[in-house]
Tab-separated table of C-alpha atoms in Angstrom:
chain	number	residue	atom	x	y	z
F	1	MET	CA	-1.577	13.066	-22.964
F	2	THR	CA	1.992	13.198	-24.233
F	3	ASN	CA	4.275	10.330	-25.226
F	4	THR	CA	5.991	10.626	-21.853
F	5	ILE	CA	6.756	7.773	-19.455
F	6	ASN	CA	7.350	8.763	-15.826
F	7	ILE	CA	10.094	6.704	-14.182
F	8	PHE	CA	10.419	6.187	-10.427
F	9	LYS	CA	13.465	4.186	-9.343
F	10	ASN	CA	15.608	3.284	-6.376
F	11	ARG	CA	19.354	3.907	-6.242
F	12	SER	CA	20.729	0.403	-6.731
F	13	ARG	CA	23.285	-0.307	-9.439
F	14	TYR	CA	21.089	-3.065	-10.835
F	15	THR	CA	18.179	-0.647	-11.155
F	16	ALA	CA	20.429	1.831	-12.990
F	17	ASN	CA	21.243	-0.807	-15.612
F	18	VAL	CA	17.578	-1.778	-15.999
F	19	TYR	CA	16.627	1.898	-16.335
F	20	LYS	CA	19.063	2.348	-19.249
F	21	LYS	CA	17.523	-0.634	-21.025
F	22	VAL	CA	13.980	0.655	-20.431
F	23	LYS	CA	14.872	4.127	-21.660
F	24	ASN	CA	16.468	2.850	-24.864
F	25	ILE	CA	13.541	0.590	-25.760
F	26	PHE	CA	10.924	3.274	-25.081
F	27	ASN	CA	12.963	5.762	-27.119
F	28	ASP	CA	12.957	3.299	-30.019
F	29	TYR	CA	9.157	3.306	-29.880
F	30	GLY	CA	9.033	7.112	-29.919
F	31	TYR	CA	8.444	7.692	-26.207
F	32	TYR	CA	10.210	10.160	-23.956
F	33	VAL	CA	11.340	8.884	-20.563
F	34	SER	CA	11.343	11.340	-17.656
F	35	THR	CA	12.515	11.002	-14.055
F	36	GLN	CA	10.643	14.233	-13.258
F	37	PHE	CA	6.935	13.663	-12.721
F	38	ASP	CA	4.783	14.779	-15.665
F	39	LYS	CA	1.046	14.904	-14.870
F	40	ASN	CA	0.270	14.335	-18.574
F	41	ALA	CA	2.345	11.172	-18.964
F	42	LYS	CA	0.890	7.883	-20.184
F	43	LEU	CA	2.496	5.626	-17.604
F	44	ASN	CA	4.090	5.683	-14.152
F	45	LEU	CA	6.775	2.995	-14.369
F	46	VAL	CA	8.442	1.966	-11.106
F	47	ILE	CA	11.828	0.216	-11.105
F	48	GLY	CA	12.746	-1.232	-7.720
F	49	GLY	CA	10.904	-3.087	-4.962
F	50	ASP	CA	7.609	-2.664	-3.165
F	51	GLY	CA	9.005	0.217	-1.090
F	52	THR	CA	9.841	2.074	-4.301
F	53	PHE	CA	6.287	1.449	-5.540
F	54	LEU	CA	4.755	2.885	-2.368
F	55	HIS	CA	7.094	5.872	-2.580
F	56	ALA	CA	6.069	6.472	-6.210
F	57	VAL	CA	2.358	6.443	-5.375
F	58	HIS	CA	2.806	9.027	-2.631
F	59	LYS	CA	5.372	11.153	-4.483
F	60	SER	CA	2.979	11.404	-7.440
F	61	LYS	CA	0.233	12.488	-5.011
F	62	LEU	CA	-1.947	9.453	-5.817
F	63	SER	CA	-1.698	10.008	-9.562
F	64	ASN	CA	-4.516	8.718	-11.766
F	65	ILE	CA	-1.944	7.703	-14.400
F	66	PRO	CA	-1.616	3.859	-14.436
F	67	PHE	CA	1.306	2.340	-12.536
F	68	ALA	CA	3.421	-0.653	-13.509
F	69	GLY	CA	6.425	-2.120	-11.729
F	70	ILE	CA	9.680	-3.786	-12.781
F	71	ASN	CA	11.097	-5.835	-9.928
F	72	THR	CA	14.725	-5.143	-9.028
F	73	GLY	CA	14.091	-5.479	-5.290
F	74	HIS	CA	13.453	-8.463	-3.025
F	75	LEU	CA	9.799	-9.461	-2.664
F	76	GLY	CA	8.345	-7.375	-5.472
F	77	PHE	CA	4.656	-8.065	-4.920
F	78	TYR	CA	3.624	-4.872	-6.700
F	79	GLN	CA	6.496	-5.218	-9.181
F	80	GLU	CA	5.138	-7.923	-11.464
F	81	ILE	CA	7.432	-7.366	-14.463
F	82	ASP	CA	10.634	-9.382	-14.508
F	83	PRO	CA	13.666	-7.474	-15.880
F	84	GLU	CA	14.120	-10.243	-18.448
F	85	ASN	CA	10.645	-9.498	-19.857
F	86	ILE	CA	10.981	-5.718	-20.259
F	87	GLU	CA	10.835	-5.705	-24.046
F	88	ASP	CA	7.746	-7.936	-24.068
F	89	PHE	CA	6.034	-5.630	-21.528
F	90	ILE	CA	6.807	-2.479	-23.510
F	91	LYS	CA	5.536	-4.067	-26.717
F	92	LYS	CA	2.246	-5.001	-25.014
F	93	PHE	CA	1.947	-1.535	-23.484
F	94	VAL	CA	2.525	0.225	-26.818
F	95	ASN	CA	-0.103	-1.992	-28.476
F	96	ASN	CA	-2.591	-1.589	-25.592
F	97	HIS	CA	-2.535	-5.298	-24.792
F	98	TYR	CA	-3.233	-4.909	-21.107
F	99	HIS	CA	-5.956	-3.954	-18.645
F	100	THR	CA	-5.923	-2.030	-15.387
F	101	GLU	CA	-7.175	-2.839	-11.903
F	102	ASP	CA	-8.096	-0.270	-9.278
F	103	LEU	CA	-6.169	-0.516	-6.016
F	104	SER	CA	-7.991	0.725	-2.924
F	105	LEU	CA	-6.542	3.334	-0.582
F	106	LEU	CA	-7.243	3.865	3.085
F	107	ARG	CA	-8.121	7.305	4.360
F	108	ALA	CA	-7.222	8.036	7.978
F	109	ASP	CA	-8.733	11.110	9.605
F	110	PHE	CA	-7.771	12.906	12.787
F	111	LYS	CA	-9.532	16.021	13.996
F	112	ASN	CA	-7.414	18.400	11.911
F	113	SER	CA	-5.506	16.225	9.420
F	114	SER	CA	-5.860	13.235	7.107
F	115	PHE	CA	-3.572	10.696	5.425
F	116	HIS	CA	-3.835	8.114	2.650
F	117	SER	CA	-2.256	4.654	2.678
F	118	LEU	CA	-1.894	2.103	-0.103
F	119	ASN	CA	-0.775	-0.761	2.150
F	120	GLU	CA	-1.787	-0.147	5.737
F	121	VAL	CA	-2.260	2.040	8.770
F	122	VAL	CA	-0.541	0.835	11.957
F	123	VAL	CA	-1.245	2.011	15.512
F	124	LYS	CA	1.443	0.958	17.988
F	125	SER	CA	3.791	2.137	20.741
F	126	ASN	CA	7.160	3.661	19.908
F	127	LYS	CA	8.536	2.475	23.263
F	128	ASN	CA	7.877	-1.262	23.014
F	129	GLN	CA	5.078	-1.000	25.579
F	130	ILE	CA	1.543	-2.357	25.701
F	131	ILE	CA	-1.051	0.082	24.433
F	132	ARG	CA	-4.722	0.145	25.357
F	133	LEU	CA	-7.275	1.027	22.682
F	134	LYS	CA	-11.017	1.006	22.141
F	135	VAL	CA	-12.268	-0.230	18.763
F	136	PHE	CA	-15.513	0.938	17.132
F	137	ILE	CA	-16.873	-0.189	13.757
F	138	ASP	CA	-19.576	1.956	12.149
F	139	GLY	CA	-20.121	3.656	15.491
F	140	ASN	CA	-20.573	0.375	17.376
F	141	PHE	CA	-18.211	-0.479	20.208
F	142	VAL	CA	-16.624	-3.824	19.290
F	143	GLU	CA	-13.931	-4.507	21.878
F	144	ASN	CA	-11.076	-3.116	23.903
F	145	PHE	CA	-7.567	-3.900	22.764
F	146	SER	CA	-4.428	-4.444	24.821
F	147	GLY	CA	-1.199	-5.492	23.154
F	148	ASP	CA	1.428	-4.281	20.705
F	149	GLY	CA	-0.974	-2.575	18.320
F	150	LEU	CA	-3.421	-2.807	15.423
F	151	ILE	CA	-2.994	-3.012	11.641
F	152	ILE	CA	-5.653	-1.807	9.219
F	153	SER	CA	-4.744	-3.055	5.753
F	154	THR	CA	-6.064	-2.850	2.218
F	155	PRO	CA	-6.532	-6.121	0.270
F	156	HIS	CA	-3.220	-5.661	-1.606
F	157	GLY	CA	-1.573	-4.586	1.648
F	158	SER	CA	-2.850	-7.774	3.293
F	159	THR	CA	0.252	-9.665	2.090
F	160	ALA	CA	2.605	-7.304	3.931
F	161	TYR	CA	2.768	-6.616	7.703
F	162	ASN	CA	-0.796	-7.888	8.071
F	163	LEU	CA	0.100	-11.380	6.867
F	164	SER	CA	3.066	-11.680	9.229
F	165	CYS	CA	0.736	-10.902	12.153
F	166	GLY	CA	-1.754	-13.635	11.302
F	167	GLY	CA	-4.125	-11.682	9.068
F	168	ALA	CA	-5.766	-13.214	5.997
F	169	ILE	CA	-4.742	-12.705	2.369
F	170	LEU	CA	-7.496	-10.733	0.621
F	171	TYR	CA	-7.753	-10.675	-3.171
F	172	GLN	CA	-6.439	-7.302	-4.320
F	173	SER	CA	-9.583	-6.113	-6.127
F	174	LEU	CA	-11.943	-6.796	-3.184
F	175	ARG	CA	-13.741	-3.717	-1.910
F	176	GLY	CA	-13.005	-3.844	1.774
F	177	PHE	CA	-10.228	-3.761	4.356
F	178	GLN	CA	-8.961	-5.719	7.334
F	179	LEU	CA	-8.306	-5.039	11.019
F	180	THR	CA	-5.625	-7.272	12.548
F	181	PRO	CA	-4.327	-7.271	16.147
F	182	ILE	CA	-0.585	-7.355	16.841
F	183	ALA	CA	0.305	-9.631	19.772
F	184	PRO	CA	-2.930	-9.115	21.766
F	185	VAL	CA	-2.807	-9.604	25.539
F	186	TYR	CA	-5.817	-11.444	26.940
F	187	SER	CA	-5.961	-12.293	30.640
F	188	SER	CA	-7.959	-11.769	33.804
F	189	SER	CA	-6.614	-8.198	33.832
F	190	TYR	CA	-7.035	-7.362	30.139
F	191	ARG	CA	-9.760	-7.897	27.578
F	192	SER	CA	-8.516	-7.694	24.031
F	193	LEU	CA	-9.533	-8.049	20.400
F	194	LYS	CA	-7.913	-11.374	19.466
F	195	ASN	CA	-8.884	-12.088	15.861
F	196	PRO	CA	-8.761	-10.237	12.519
F	197	ILE	CA	-11.948	-8.593	11.250
F	198	VAL	CA	-12.725	-7.989	7.565
F	199	CYS	CA	-14.910	-4.949	6.880
F	200	PRO	CA	-16.833	-4.208	3.668
F	201	GLU	CA	-16.606	-1.066	1.586
F	202	GLY	CA	-18.515	1.756	3.272
F	203	SER	CA	-17.515	0.745	6.793
F	204	ASN	CA	-15.340	2.838	9.060
F	205	ILE	CA	-13.163	1.947	12.008
F	206	GLU	CA	-12.642	4.320	14.884
F	207	ILE	CA	-9.794	3.762	17.326
F	208	LEU	CA	-9.536	5.600	20.634
F	209	VAL	CA	-6.180	5.674	22.417
F	210	SER	CA	-6.254	5.622	26.227
F	211	LYS	CA	-4.973	8.795	27.909
F	212	ARG	CA	-2.242	6.882	29.715
F	213	ASP	CA	-0.806	5.670	26.377
F	214	ASN	CA	-1.344	8.746	24.242
F	215	ARG	CA	2.199	10.070	24.625
F	216	HIS	CA	3.950	6.967	23.316
F	217	VAL	CA	1.561	5.886	20.539
F	218	VAL	CA	2.703	6.351	16.938
F	219	PHE	CA	0.543	6.169	13.809
F	220	ILE	CA	2.277	4.724	10.752
F	221	PHE	CA	1.028	5.278	7.198
F	222	ASP	CA	2.761	3.065	4.625
F	223	GLY	CA	5.876	3.049	6.783
F	224	LYS	CA	5.914	6.774	7.600
F	225	GLU	CA	5.539	7.626	11.280
F	226	TYR	CA	3.251	10.358	12.562
F	227	PHE	CA	3.024	11.586	16.143
F	228	THR	CA	0.068	13.551	17.430
F	229	LYS	CA	-1.575	14.463	20.720
F	230	GLU	CA	-4.946	13.569	19.228
F	231	TYR	CA	-6.327	10.363	20.704
F	232	LYS	CA	-8.886	9.374	18.062
F	233	ILE	CA	-8.377	8.154	14.482
F	234	ARG	CA	-11.070	7.221	11.970
F	235	ILE	CA	-10.206	4.917	9.054
F	236	SER	CA	-12.215	4.013	5.962
F	237	LEU	CA	-11.702	3.307	2.271
F	238	ALA	CA	-10.869	6.449	0.332
F	239	LYS	CA	-12.838	7.525	-2.708
F	240	THR	CA	-9.534	7.888	-4.566
F	241	ARG	CA	-8.034	4.763	-6.113
F	242	VAL	CA	-4.794	3.984	-7.902
F	243	LYS	CA	-4.691	2.213	-11.269
F	244	LYS	CA	-2.247	-0.642	-11.802
F	245	ILE	CA	-1.483	-2.287	-15.128
F	246	VAL	CA	-2.125	-6.036	-15.307
F	247	LEU	CA	-0.781	-8.046	-18.230
F	248	ASP	CA	-1.956	-11.484	-17.083
F	249	LYS	CA	-5.055	-11.983	-14.938
F	250	ASN	CA	-3.395	-15.024	-13.334
F	251	GLN	CA	-0.278	-13.089	-12.279
F	252	TYR	CA	-1.747	-12.390	-8.836
F	253	TRP	CA	-2.019	-16.098	-8.070
F	254	PHE	CA	1.433	-16.777	-9.499
F	255	ASN	CA	2.743	-14.142	-7.083
F	256	ILE	CA	0.859	-15.598	-4.120
F	257	LYS	CA	2.074	-19.132	-4.798
F	258	ASP	CA	5.655	-18.117	-5.583
F	259	LYS	CA	6.193	-15.640	-2.751
F	260	PHE	CA	3.885	-16.554	0.118
F	261	LEU	CA	2.802	-20.212	0.027
């Protein structure tokens, strides 16, 4: 490894000012700061919001270099470092006063392609129409679904779209994932999955799209839309994980209380 720090940042003026401060402090400690990804760097530092963090993970191609985030965005669930505490963070990083946690990734497979997601996979209509799906878990038919769509989220992604649709908050280091319905329709005409389901590591979810809905269904991976004529998607936890720096083991609960409760 080199003494290089990879920087990923958004384009806000506030972020630009924070970046200058970060660069100067790291330089004082003998580190080189680069906005071009270096696979031999010691740290992937993200300055921005949660969207910037997701972008950094994918742009780095799921790098095994630890990530840390400075929050200059809005929610900042992944971005646990306050701009006022930058110098304290850098000092702890330089002196190895931190530990890392592994963040799970979802792997979604079609017949001829696959995608990874840090937050969630969403299956929904792009025309604001009801979609009809069949849901299988570990090869077992569980239920039909009729409604706006389904969310499959990681534990750390459970506080995003999943939470707003009535899903549970899962602790970020849990080895599992969650299936949550979006506005299910349940009537004499439609049967539908109505409640979230939490699956353990090793499970897989298979979703079959009805032929009548195939043309207007979109698959969304961490906010990026994907259209395909394939009607079946299989989702499980990926073998690959992303490392995130944690300075305080209680920071997760501080975040939950401050931002969601």
